Amino acid sequence: MNLPQPSRRHVLLAGAGGLAAVALPSTAHAFGAVEPDIDSTLQWQARSPRSPVNLVGKRPTMIVVHHTVSDNTSDVSRAQAHRHAHWVQDLHMDRNGWTDTGYHFLVSRGGWITEGRHRSLSTLRSGSDFVLGAHTSGQNGAGIGIANEGAYHDGAQPPRAQWEVLVTLCAYVCERYAIAPSRIYGHKDFGDTLCPGVLHDRLPQLRSEVAASMG
Ligand SMILES: [Zn+2]
């Protein structure tokens, strides 16, 4: 697939690292969070859901961060992000018996975002409704689920690109849905799980970086 030139992803990554601040358009700050590049289910050629996905009928009121306990791959390519999206969808449909991927969005170790459950991206853009996911027992009617490729319960840290894109995606979700960055949680806040590992320890940092990036 051809990347847009210049890719917003790379502008955002560079911007987050403070390397390309002068290259950003002067209007960038006026609009707050910018939509990052998100590969839709069509772009990564997801399987169709077993049954139509359901909308909740209102905005989500929080974000719940997960990890997928996949291999901590060093492959940072967009193709790997698509492979990971397929791996998660197959697991959720074939092993768990769910209608589709349980999460709304996934962030790869290389910093590529893929749409999880169908319609998550179009409803995010609308800002008024979201898809009923399957990621946090008891909270699926309230939370957007963002899952990070990799396993972070054993001391591993997320690569910098993944972290920065997670911040960018959370900022965009918070802005579209008017969610306060203080309402970014981790899966283990709501259940007996290690998920999302060290990312849970870093939630205070995530909340503060998301708030900063929203201005
Ligand atoms: Zn989880």
JSON list of C-alpha atoms and ligand atoms in Angstrom, two decimals:
[
{"chain": "A", "resi": 1, "resn": "MET", "atom": "CA", "xyz": [0.00, 0.00, 0.00]},
{"chain": "A", "resi": 2, "resn": "ASN", "atom": "CA", "xyz": [1.18, 3.52, -0.72]},
{"chain": "A", "resi": 3, "resn": "LEU", "atom": "CA", "xyz": [1.73, 5.81, 2.20]},
{"chain": "A", "resi": 4, "resn": "PRO", "atom": "CA", "xyz": [0.38, 9.34, 2.03]},
{"chain": "A", "resi": 5, "resn": "GLN", "atom": "CA", "xyz": [3.22, 11.84, 1.62]},
{"chain": "A", "resi": 6, "resn": "PRO", "atom": "CA", "xyz": [4.15, 13.02, 4.12]},
{"chain": "A", "resi": 7, "resn": "SER", "atom": "CA", "xyz": [2.58, 10.42, 6.36]},
{"chain": "A", "resi": 8, "resn": "ARG", "atom": "CA", "xyz": [0.71, 11.90, 9.30]},
{"chain": "A", "resi": 9, "resn": "ARG", "atom": "CA", "xyz": [2.11, 9.05, 11.35]},
{"chain": "A", "resi": 10, "resn": "HIS", "atom": "CA", "xyz": [5.62, 10.15, 10.72]},
{"chain": "A", "resi": 11, "resn": "VAL", "atom": "CA", "xyz": [4.84, 13.80, 11.23]},
{"chain": "A", "resi": 12, "resn": "LEU", "atom": "CA", "xyz": [3.24, 12.89, 14.55]},
{"chain": "A", "resi": 13, "resn": "LEU", "atom": "CA", "xyz": [6.12, 10.65, 15.58]},
{"chain": "A", "resi": 14, "resn": "ALA", "atom": "CA", "xyz": [8.62, 13.31, 14.72]},
{"chain": "A", "resi": 15, "resn": "GLY", "atom": "CA", "xyz": [6.49, 15.91, 16.44]},
{"chain": "A", "resi": 16, "resn": "ALA", "atom": "CA", "xyz": [6.19, 13.81, 19.56]},
{"chain": "A", "resi": 17, "resn": "GLY", "atom": "CA", "xyz": [9.96, 13.52, 19.70]},
{"chain": "A", "resi": 18, "resn": "GLY", "atom": "CA", "xyz": [10.32, 17.24, 19.27]},
{"chain": "A", "resi": 19, "resn": "LEU", "atom": "CA", "xyz": [12.36, 16.76, 16.10]},
{"chain": "A", "resi": 20, "resn": "ALA", "atom": "CA", "xyz": [10.05, 18.37, 13.59]},
{"chain": "A", "resi": 21, "resn": "ALA", "atom": "CA", "xyz": [8.23, 20.96, 15.63]},
{"chain": "A", "resi": 22, "resn": "VAL", "atom": "CA", "xyz": [9.13, 23.78, 13.25]},
{"chain": "A", "resi": 23, "resn": "ALA", "atom": "CA", "xyz": [7.92, 21.74, 10.27]},
{"chain": "A", "resi": 24, "resn": "LEU", "atom": "CA", "xyz": [4.40, 21.36, 11.67]},
{"chain": "A", "resi": 25, "resn": "PRO", "atom": "CA", "xyz": [1.86, 23.72, 10.17]},
{"chain": "A", "resi": 26, "resn": "SER", "atom": "CA", "xyz": [1.15, 26.69, 12.38]},
{"chain": "A", "resi": 27, "resn": "THR", "atom": "CA", "xyz": [-2.51, 25.69, 12.52]},
{"chain": "A", "resi": 28, "resn": "ALA", "atom": "CA", "xyz": [-1.72, 22.30, 14.07]},
{"chain": "A", "resi": 29, "resn": "HIS", "atom": "CA", "xyz": [-2.30, 23.52, 17.60]},
{"chain": "A", "resi": 30, "resn": "ALA", "atom": "CA", "xyz": [-5.53, 25.31, 16.85]},
{"chain": "A", "resi": 31, "resn": "PHE", "atom": "CA", "xyz": [-7.41, 22.06, 16.36]},
{"chain": "A", "resi": 32, "resn": "GLY", "atom": "CA", "xyz": [-5.95, 20.08, 19.25]},
{"chain": "A", "resi": 33, "resn": "ALA", "atom": "CA", "xyz": [-5.53, 16.37, 18.63]},
{"chain": "A", "resi": 34, "resn": "VAL", "atom": "CA", "xyz": [-5.07, 15.32, 15.00]},
{"chain": "A", "resi": 35, "resn": "GLU", "atom": "CA", "xyz": [-6.47, 12.07, 13.68]},
{"chain": "A", "resi": 36, "resn": "PRO", "atom": "CA", "xyz": [-3.59, 9.63, 13.36]},
{"chain": "A", "resi": 37, "resn": "ASP", "atom": "CA", "xyz": [-3.33, 7.19, 10.47]},
{"chain": "A", "resi": 38, "resn": "ILE", "atom": "CA", "xyz": [-5.57, 4.23, 11.30]},
{"chain": "A", "resi": 39, "resn": "ASP", "atom": "CA", "xyz": [-5.71, 1.23, 8.98]},
{"chain": "A", "resi": 40, "resn": "SER", "atom": "CA", "xyz": [-9.36, 0.22, 8.69]},
{"chain": "A", "resi": 41, "resn": "THR", "atom": "CA", "xyz": [-10.63, -3.35, 8.69]},
{"chain": "A", "resi": 42, "resn": "LEU", "atom": "CA", "xyz": [-10.95, -2.95, 4.92]},
{"chain": "A", "resi": 43, "resn": "GLN", "atom": "CA", "xyz": [-7.28, -1.97, 4.62]},
{"chain": "A", "resi": 44, "resn": "TRP", "atom": "CA", "xyz": [-5.96, -4.94, 6.56]},
{"chain": "A", "resi": 45, "resn": "GLN", "atom": "CA", "xyz": [-8.58, -7.18, 4.96]},
{"chain": "A", "resi": 46, "resn": "ALA", "atom": "CA", "xyz": [-10.29, -8.37, 8.11]},
{"chain": "A", "resi": 47, "resn": "ARG", "atom": "CA", "xyz": [-12.77, -11.23, 8.04]},
{"chain": "A", "resi": 48, "resn": "SER", "atom": "CA", "xyz": [-16.42, -10.17, 8.13]},
{"chain": "A", "resi": 49, "resn": "PRO", "atom": "CA", "xyz": [-18.03, -10.32, 11.56]},
{"chain": "A", "resi": 50, "resn": "ARG", "atom": "CA", "xyz": [-20.22, -13.36, 12.20]},
{"chain": "A", "resi": 51, "resn": "SER", "atom": "CA", "xyz": [-23.16, -11.08, 12.85]},
{"chain": "A", "resi": 52, "resn": "PRO", "atom": "CA", "xyz": [-23.61, -7.32, 12.50]},
{"chain": "A", "resi": 53, "resn": "VAL", "atom": "CA", "xyz": [-21.75, -5.41, 15.20]},
{"chain": "A", "resi": 54, "resn": "ASN", "atom": "CA", "xyz": [-23.90, -3.52, 17.72]},
{"chain": "A", "resi": 55, "resn": "LEU", "atom": "CA", "xyz": [-23.65, 0.14, 18.61]},
{"chain": "A", "resi": 56, "resn": "VAL", "atom": "CA", "xyz": [-23.92, 1.14, 22.26]},
{"chain": "A", "resi": 57, "resn": "GLY", "atom": "CA", "xyz": [-26.08, 4.18, 21.52]},
{"chain": "A", "resi": 58, "resn": "LYS", "atom": "CA", "xyz": [-23.97, 6.75, 23.35]},
{"chain": "A", "resi": 59, "resn": "ARG", "atom": "CA", "xyz": [-20.42, 7.97, 23.74]},
{"chain": "A", "resi": 60, "resn": "PRO", "atom": "CA", "xyz": [-17.88, 5.97, 25.71]},
{"chain": "A", "resi": 61, "resn": "THR", "atom": "CA", "xyz": [-16.81, 7.55, 28.99]},
{"chain": "A", "resi": 62, "resn": "MET", "atom": "CA", "xyz": [-13.37, 6.02, 29.33]},
{"chain": "A", "resi": 63, "resn": "ILE", "atom": "CA", "xyz": [-10.50, 4.26, 27.58]},
{"chain": "A", "resi": 64, "resn": "VAL", "atom": "CA", "xyz": [-9.28, 0.85, 28.73]},
{"chain": "A", "resi": 65, "resn": "VAL", "atom": "CA", "xyz": [-5.71, -0.05, 27.75]},
{"chain": "A", "resi": 66, "resn": "HIS", "atom": "CA", "xyz": [-4.73, -3.67, 27.07]},
{"chain": "A", "resi": 67, "resn": "HIS", "atom": "CA", "xyz": [-1.83, -5.74, 25.79]},
{"chain": "A", "resi": 68, "resn": "THR", "atom": "CA", "xyz": [-2.40, -8.70, 23.48]},
{"chain": "A", "resi": 69, "resn": "VAL", "atom": "CA", "xyz": [0.30, -11.01, 24.92]},
{"chain": "A", "resi": 70, "resn": "SER", "atom": "CA", "xyz": [1.64, -11.60, 21.43]},
{"chain": "A", "resi": 71, "resn": "ASP", "atom": "CA", "xyz": [5.35, -12.07, 20.79]},
{"chain": "A", "resi": 72, "resn": "ASN", "atom": "CA", "xyz": [7.49, -9.00, 21.46]},
{"chain": "A", "resi": 73, "resn": "THR", "atom": "CA", "xyz": [8.47, -8.90, 17.83]},
{"chain": "A", "resi": 74, "resn": "SER", "atom": "CA", "xyz": [11.19, -6.66, 16.46]},
{"chain": "A", "resi": 75, "resn": "ASP", "atom": "CA", "xyz": [9.30, -6.42, 13.15]},
{"chain": "A", "resi": 76, "resn": "VAL", "atom": "CA", "xyz": [8.09, -2.82, 13.07]},
{"chain": "A", "resi": 77, "resn": "SER", "atom": "CA", "xyz": [6.50, -2.98, 9.62]},
{"chain": "A", "resi": 78, "resn": "ARG", "atom": "CA", "xyz": [2.97, -2.11, 8.63]},
{"chain": "A", "resi": 79, "resn": "ALA", "atom": "CA", "xyz": [2.64, -5.66, 7.29]},
{"chain": "A", "resi": 80, "resn": "GLN", "atom": "CA", "xyz": [3.40, -6.99, 10.78]},
{"chain": "A", "resi": 81, "resn": "ALA", "atom": "CA", "xyz": [0.69, -4.72, 12.23]},
{"chain": "A", "resi": 82, "resn": "HIS", "atom": "CA", "xyz": [-1.76, -6.27, 9.78]},
{"chain": "A", "resi": 83, "resn": "ARG", "atom": "CA", "xyz": [-0.59, -9.80, 10.66]},
{"chain": "A", "resi": 84, "resn": "HIS", "atom": "CA", "xyz": [-1.08, -8.99, 14.32]},
{"chain": "A", "resi": 85, "resn": "ALA", "atom": "CA", "xyz": [-4.60, -7.68, 13.63]},
{"chain": "A", "resi": 86, "resn": "HIS", "atom": "CA", "xyz": [-5.42, -10.97, 11.88]},
{"chain": "A", "resi": 87, "resn": "TRP", "atom": "CA", "xyz": [-3.91, -13.00, 14.72]},
{"chain": "A", "resi": 88, "resn": "VAL", "atom": "CA", "xyz": [-6.08, -11.21, 17.28]},
{"chain": "A", "resi": 89, "resn": "GLN", "atom": "CA", "xyz": [-9.22, -11.46, 15.15]},
{"chain": "A", "resi": 90, "resn": "ASP", "atom": "CA", "xyz": [-8.69, -15.19, 14.55]},
{"chain": "A", "resi": 91, "resn": "LEU", "atom": "CA", "xyz": [-8.12, -15.75, 18.27]},
{"chain": "A", "resi": 92, "resn": "HIS", "atom": "CA", "xyz": [-11.26, -13.88, 19.25]},
{"chain": "A", "resi": 93, "resn": "MET", "atom": "CA", "xyz": [-13.48, -15.42, 16.58]},
{"chain": "A", "resi": 94, "resn": "ASP", "atom": "CA", "xyz": [-12.15, -18.97, 16.49]},
{"chain": "A", "resi": 95, "resn": "ARG", "atom": "CA", "xyz": [-11.06, -19.60, 20.06]},
{"chain": "A", "resi": 96, "resn": "ASN", "atom": "CA", "xyz": [-13.34, -17.26, 22.01]},
{"chain": "A", "resi": 97, "resn": "GLY", "atom": "CA", "xyz": [-16.26, -17.68, 19.60]},
{"chain": "A", "resi": 98, "resn": "TRP", "atom": "CA", "xyz": [-16.88, -13.94, 19.42]},
{"chain": "A", "resi": 99, "resn": "THR", "atom": "CA", "xyz": [-18.47, -12.18, 16.47]},
{"chain": "A", "resi": 100, "resn": "ASP", "atom": "CA", "xyz": [-15.35, -10.12, 15.69]},
{"chain": "A", "resi": 101, "resn": "THR", "atom": "CA", "xyz": [-12.19, -8.68, 17.29]},
{"chain": "A", "resi": 102, "resn": "GLY", "atom": "CA", "xyz": [-12.97, -7.69, 20.88]},
{"chain": "A", "resi": 103, "resn": "TYR", "atom": "CA", "xyz": [-10.91, -4.47, 20.92]},
{"chain": "A", "resi": 104, "resn": "HIS", "atom": "CA", "xyz": [-11.74, -1.24, 19.09]},
{"chain": "A", "resi": 105, "resn": "PHE", "atom": "CA", "xyz": [-8.18, -0.40, 18.09]},
{"chain": "A", "resi": 106, "resn": "LEU", "atom": "CA", "xyz": [-4.75, -2.02, 18.17]},
{"chain": "A", "resi": 107, "resn": "VAL", "atom": "CA", "xyz": [-1.34, -0.34, 18.29]},
{"chain": "A", "resi": 108, "resn": "SER", "atom": "CA", "xyz": [1.57, -2.34, 16.89]},
{"chain": "A", "resi": 109, "resn": "ARG", "atom": "CA", "xyz": [5.09, -2.36, 18.31]},
{"chain": "A", "resi": 110, "resn": "GLY", "atom": "CA", "xyz": [6.13, -0.44, 15.21]},
{"chain": "A", "resi": 111, "resn": "GLY", "atom": "CA", "xyz": [3.55, 2.28, 15.91]},
{"chain": "A", "resi": 112, "resn": "TRP", "atom": "CA", "xyz": [0.92, 1.37, 13.33]},
{"chain": "A", "resi": 113, "resn": "ILE", "atom": "CA", "xyz": [-2.73, 1.58, 14.34]},
{"chain": "A", "resi": 114, "resn": "THR", "atom": "CA", "xyz": [-5.31, -0.89, 13.06]},
{"chain": "A", "resi": 115, "resn": "GLU", "atom": "CA", "xyz": [-9.07, -0.81, 13.54]},
{"chain": "A", "resi": 116, "resn": "GLY", "atom": "CA", "xyz": [-10.24, -3.80, 15.59]},
{"chain": "A", "resi": 117, "resn": "ARG", "atom": "CA", "xyz": [-13.97, -4.46, 15.64]},
{"chain": "A", "resi": 118, "resn": "HIS", "atom": "CA", "xyz": [-15.72, -3.31, 12.46]},
{"chain": "A", "resi": 119, "resn": "ARG", "atom": "CA", "xyz": [-17.22, 0.20, 12.49]},
{"chain": "A", "resi": 120, "resn": "SER", "atom": "CA", "xyz": [-14.98, 1.34, 15.35]},
{"chain": "A", "resi": 121, "resn": "LEU", "atom": "CA", "xyz": [-13.29, 3.91, 13.11]},
{"chain": "A", "resi": 122, "resn": "SER", "atom": "CA", "xyz": [-16.41, 5.42, 11.51]},
{"chain": "A", "resi": 123, "resn": "THR", "atom": "CA", "xyz": [-18.12, 5.74, 14.88]},
{"chain": "A", "resi": 124, "resn": "LEU", "atom": "CA", "xyz": [-15.01, 7.31, 16.39]},
{"chain": "A", "resi": 125, "resn": "ARG", "atom": "CA", "xyz": [-15.03, 9.93, 13.64]},
{"chain": "A", "resi": 126, "resn": "SER", "atom": "CA", "xyz": [-18.71, 10.63, 14.32]},
{"chain": "A", "resi": 127, "resn": "GLY", "atom": "CA", "xyz": [-17.88, 11.25, 17.97]},
{"chain": "A", "resi": 128, "resn": "SER", "atom": "CA", "xyz": [-21.40, 10.42, 19.13]},
{"chain": "A", "resi": 129, "resn": "ASP", "atom": "CA", "xyz": [-21.57, 6.63, 19.39]},
{"chain": "A", "resi": 130, "resn": "PHE", "atom": "CA", "xyz": [-19.31, 3.59, 19.63]},
{"chain": "A", "resi": 131, "resn": "VAL", "atom": "CA", "xyz": [-19.32, -0.08, 18.86]},
{"chain": "A", "resi": 132, "resn": "LEU", "atom": "CA", "xyz": [-20.05, -2.58, 21.62]},
{"chain": "A", "resi": 133, "resn": "GLY", "atom": "CA", "xyz": [-16.72, -4.34, 22.07]},
{"chain": "A", "resi": 134, "resn": "ALA", "atom": "CA", "xyz": [-15.64, -7.38, 24.07]},
{"chain": "A", "resi": 135, "resn": "HIS", "atom": "CA", "xyz": [-12.53, -6.52, 26.05]},
{"chain": "A", "resi": 136, "resn": "THR", "atom": "CA", "xyz": [-13.31, -5.72, 29.69]},
{"chain": "A", "resi": 137, "resn": "SER", "atom": "CA", "xyz": [-15.98, -7.69, 31.52]},
{"chain": "A", "resi": 138, "resn": "GLY", "atom": "CA", "xyz": [-18.69, -5.40, 32.87]},
{"chain": "A", "resi": 139, "resn": "GLN", "atom": "CA", "xyz": [-17.28, -2.28, 31.18]},
{"chain": "A", "resi": 140, "resn": "ASN", "atom": "CA", "xyz": [-17.96, -2.82, 27.50]},
{"chain": "A", "resi": 141, "resn": "GLY", "atom": "CA", "xyz": [-20.90, -0.44, 27.52]},
{"chain": "A", "resi": 142, "resn": "ALA", "atom": "CA", "xyz": [-18.63, 2.35, 28.77]},
{"chain": "A", "resi": 143, "resn": "GLY", "atom": "CA", "xyz": [-15.08, 1.81, 27.56]},
{"chain": "A", "resi": 144, "resn": "ILE", "atom": "CA", "xyz": [-13.16, 2.00, 24.31]},
{"chain": "A", "resi": 145, "resn": "GLY", "atom": "CA", "xyz": [-10.63, -0.86, 24.25]},
{"chain": "A", "resi": 146, "resn": "ILE", "atom": "CA", "xyz": [-7.15, -0.12, 22.90]},
{"chain": "A", "resi": 147, "resn": "ALA", "atom": "CA", "xyz": [-4.81, -3.10, 22.75]},
{"chain": "A", "resi": 148, "resn": "ASN", "atom": "CA", "xyz": [-1.06, -2.95, 22.36]},
{"chain": "A", "resi": 149, "resn": "GLU", "atom": "CA", "xyz": [0.83, -5.61, 20.47]},
{"chain": "A", "resi": 150, "resn": "GLY", "atom": "CA", "xyz": [3.23, -7.45, 22.75]},
{"chain": "A", "resi": 151, "resn": "ALA", "atom": "CA", "xyz": [3.47, -8.86, 26.27]},
{"chain": "A", "resi": 152, "resn": "TYR", "atom": "CA", "xyz": [4.23, -6.34, 29.03]},
{"chain": "A", "resi": 153, "resn": "HIS", "atom": "CA", "xyz": [3.59, -8.34, 32.21]},
{"chain": "A", "resi": 154, "resn": "ASP", "atom": "CA", "xyz": [7.15, -9.69, 32.39]},
{"chain": "A", "resi": 155, "resn": "GLY", "atom": "CA", "xyz": [9.30, -6.59, 32.59]},
{"chain": "A", "resi": 156, "resn": "ALA", "atom": "CA", "xyz": [9.40, -5.67, 28.91]},
{"chain": "A", "resi": 157, "resn": "GLN", "atom": "CA", "xyz": [8.78, -2.03, 28.01]},
{"chain": "A", "resi": 158, "resn": "PRO", "atom": "CA", "xyz": [6.87, -0.95, 24.89]},
{"chain": "A", "resi": 159, "resn": "PRO", "atom": "CA", "xyz": [9.03, 0.42, 22.06]},
{"chain": "A", "resi": 160, "resn": "ARG", "atom": "CA", "xyz": [9.08, 4.20, 21.86]},
{"chain": "A", "resi": 161, "resn": "ALA", "atom": "CA", "xyz": [7.11, 4.29, 18.58]},
{"chain": "A", "resi": 162, "resn": "GLN", "atom": "CA", "xyz": [4.34, 2.22, 20.12]},
{"chain": "A", "resi": 163, "resn": "TRP", "atom": "CA", "xyz": [4.16, 4.42, 23.19]},
{"chain": "A", "resi": 164, "resn": "GLU", "atom": "CA", "xyz": [4.06, 7.65, 21.21]},
{"chain": "A", "resi": 165, "resn": "VAL", "atom": "CA", "xyz": [1.34, 6.40, 18.89]},
{"chain": "A", "resi": 166, "resn": "LEU", "atom": "CA", "xyz": [-0.64, 5.14, 21.89]},
{"chain": "A", "resi": 167, "resn": "VAL", "atom": "CA", "xyz": [-0.50, 8.68, 23.29]},
{"chain": "A", "resi": 168, "resn": "THR", "atom": "CA", "xyz": [-1.60, 10.12, 19.94]},
{"chain": "A", "resi": 169, "resn": "LEU", "atom": "CA", "xyz": [-4.48, 7.67, 19.55]},
{"chain": "A", "resi": 170, "resn": "CYS", "atom": "CA", "xyz": [-5.68, 8.20, 23.13]},
{"chain": "A", "resi": 171, "resn": "ALA", "atom": "CA", "xyz": [-5.59, 11.97, 22.60]},
{"chain": "A", "resi": 172, "resn": "TYR", "atom": "CA", "xyz": [-7.70, 11.69, 19.46]},
{"chain": "A", "resi": 173, "resn": "VAL", "atom": "CA", "xyz": [-10.20, 9.36, 21.15]},
{"chain": "A", "resi": 174, "resn": "CYS", "atom": "CA", "xyz": [-10.42, 11.65, 24.19]},
{"chain": "A", "resi": 175, "resn": "GLU", "atom": "CA", "xyz": [-11.04, 14.64, 21.97]},
{"chain": "A", "resi": 176, "resn": "ARG", "atom": "CA", "xyz": [-13.63, 13.01, 19.70]},
{"chain": "A", "resi": 177, "resn": "TYR", "atom": "CA", "xyz": [-15.59, 11.64, 22.63]},
{"chain": "A", "resi": 178, "resn": "ALA", "atom": "CA", "xyz": [-14.91, 14.39, 25.18]},
{"chain": "A", "resi": 179, "resn": "ILE", "atom": "CA", "xyz": [-13.27, 11.93, 27.56]},
{"chain": "A", "resi": 180, "resn": "ALA", "atom": "CA", "xyz": [-10.99, 13.43, 30.22]},
{"chain": "A", "resi": 181, "resn": "PRO", "atom": "CA", "xyz": [-7.45, 11.97, 30.01]},
{"chain": "A", "resi": 182, "resn": "SER", "atom": "CA", "xyz": [-7.80, 11.13, 33.71]},
{"chain": "A", "resi": 183, "resn": "ARG", "atom": "CA", "xyz": [-10.30, 8.49, 32.57]},
{"chain": "A", "resi": 184, "resn": "ILE", "atom": "CA", "xyz": [-7.72, 6.31, 30.84]},
{"chain": "A", "resi": 185, "resn": "TYR", "atom": "CA", "xyz": [-7.54, 3.01, 32.71]},
{"chain": "A", "resi": 186, "resn": "GLY", "atom": "CA", "xyz": [-5.96, -0.41, 32.37]},
{"chain": "A", "resi": 187, "resn": "HIS", "atom": "CA", "xyz": [-7.74, -3.74, 32.14]},
{"chain": "A", "resi": 188, "resn": "LYS", "atom": "CA", "xyz": [-6.57, -4.80, 35.60]},
{"chain": "A", "resi": 189, "resn": "ASP", "atom": "CA", "xyz": [-8.49, -1.91, 37.15]},
{"chain": "A", "resi": 190, "resn": "PHE", "atom": "CA", "xyz": [-11.63, -3.90, 36.39]},
{"chain": "A", "resi": 191, "resn": "GLY", "atom": "CA", "xyz": [-10.73, -7.55, 36.72]},
{"chain": "A", "resi": 192, "resn": "ASP", "atom": "CA", "xyz": [-8.34, -10.24, 37.89]},
{"chain": "A", "resi": 193, "resn": "THR", "atom": "CA", "xyz": [-5.75, -9.99, 35.13]},
{"chain": "A", "resi": 194, "resn": "LEU", "atom": "CA", "xyz": [-2.14, -8.89, 34.64]},
{"chain": "A", "resi": 195, "resn": "CYS", "atom": "CA", "xyz": [-3.19, -6.93, 31.52]},
{"chain": "A", "resi": 196, "resn": "PRO", "atom": "CA", "xyz": [-1.71, -4.55, 30.45]},
{"chain": "A", "resi": 197, "resn": "GLY", "atom": "CA", "xyz": [1.41, -5.19, 32.54]},
{"chain": "A", "resi": 198, "resn": "VAL", "atom": "CA", "xyz": [3.87, -2.32, 32.78]},
{"chain": "A", "resi": 199, "resn": "LEU", "atom": "CA", "xyz": [1.52, -0.15, 30.75]},
{"chain": "A", "resi": 200, "resn": "HIS", "atom": "CA", "xyz": [-0.68, -0.08, 33.85]},
{"chain": "A", "resi": 201, "resn": "ASP", "atom": "CA", "xyz": [2.23, 1.20, 35.94]},
{"chain": "A", "resi": 202, "resn": "ARG", "atom": "CA", "xyz": [2.70, 3.93, 33.35]},
{"chain": "A", "resi": 203, "resn": "LEU", "atom": "CA", "xyz": [-0.93, 5.13, 33.27]},
{"chain": "A", "resi": 204, "resn": "PRO", "atom": "CA", "xyz": [-0.10, 8.35, 35.18]},
{"chain": "A", "resi": 205, "resn": "GLN", "atom": "CA", "xyz": [2.49, 9.19, 32.50]},
{"chain": "A", "resi": 206, "resn": "LEU", "atom": "CA", "xyz": [0.06, 8.24, 29.74]},
{"chain": "A", "resi": 207, "resn": "ARG", "atom": "CA", "xyz": [-2.68, 10.48, 31.17]},
{"chain": "A", "resi": 208, "resn": "SER", "atom": "CA", "xyz": [-0.32, 13.40, 31.50]},
{"chain": "A", "resi": 209, "resn": "GLU", "atom": "CA", "xyz": [1.17, 13.02, 28.01]},
{"chain": "A", "resi": 210, "resn": "VAL", "atom": "CA", "xyz": [-2.31, 12.70, 26.49]},
{"chain": "A", "resi": 211, "resn": "ALA", "atom": "CA", "xyz": [-3.45, 15.84, 28.33]},
{"chain": "A", "resi": 212, "resn": "ALA", "atom": "CA", "xyz": [-0.34, 17.69, 27.13]},
{"chain": "A", "resi": 213, "resn": "SER", "atom": "CA", "xyz": [-0.83, 16.62, 23.53]},
{"chain": "A", "resi": 214, "resn": "MET", "atom": "CA", "xyz": [-4.44, 17.83, 23.63]},
{"chain": "A", "resi": 215, "resn": "GLY", "atom": "CA", "xyz": [-3.23, 21.22, 24.77]},
{"chain": "B", "resi": 1, "resn": "ZN", "atom": "ZN", "xyz": [-6.82, -6.81, 28.62]}
]
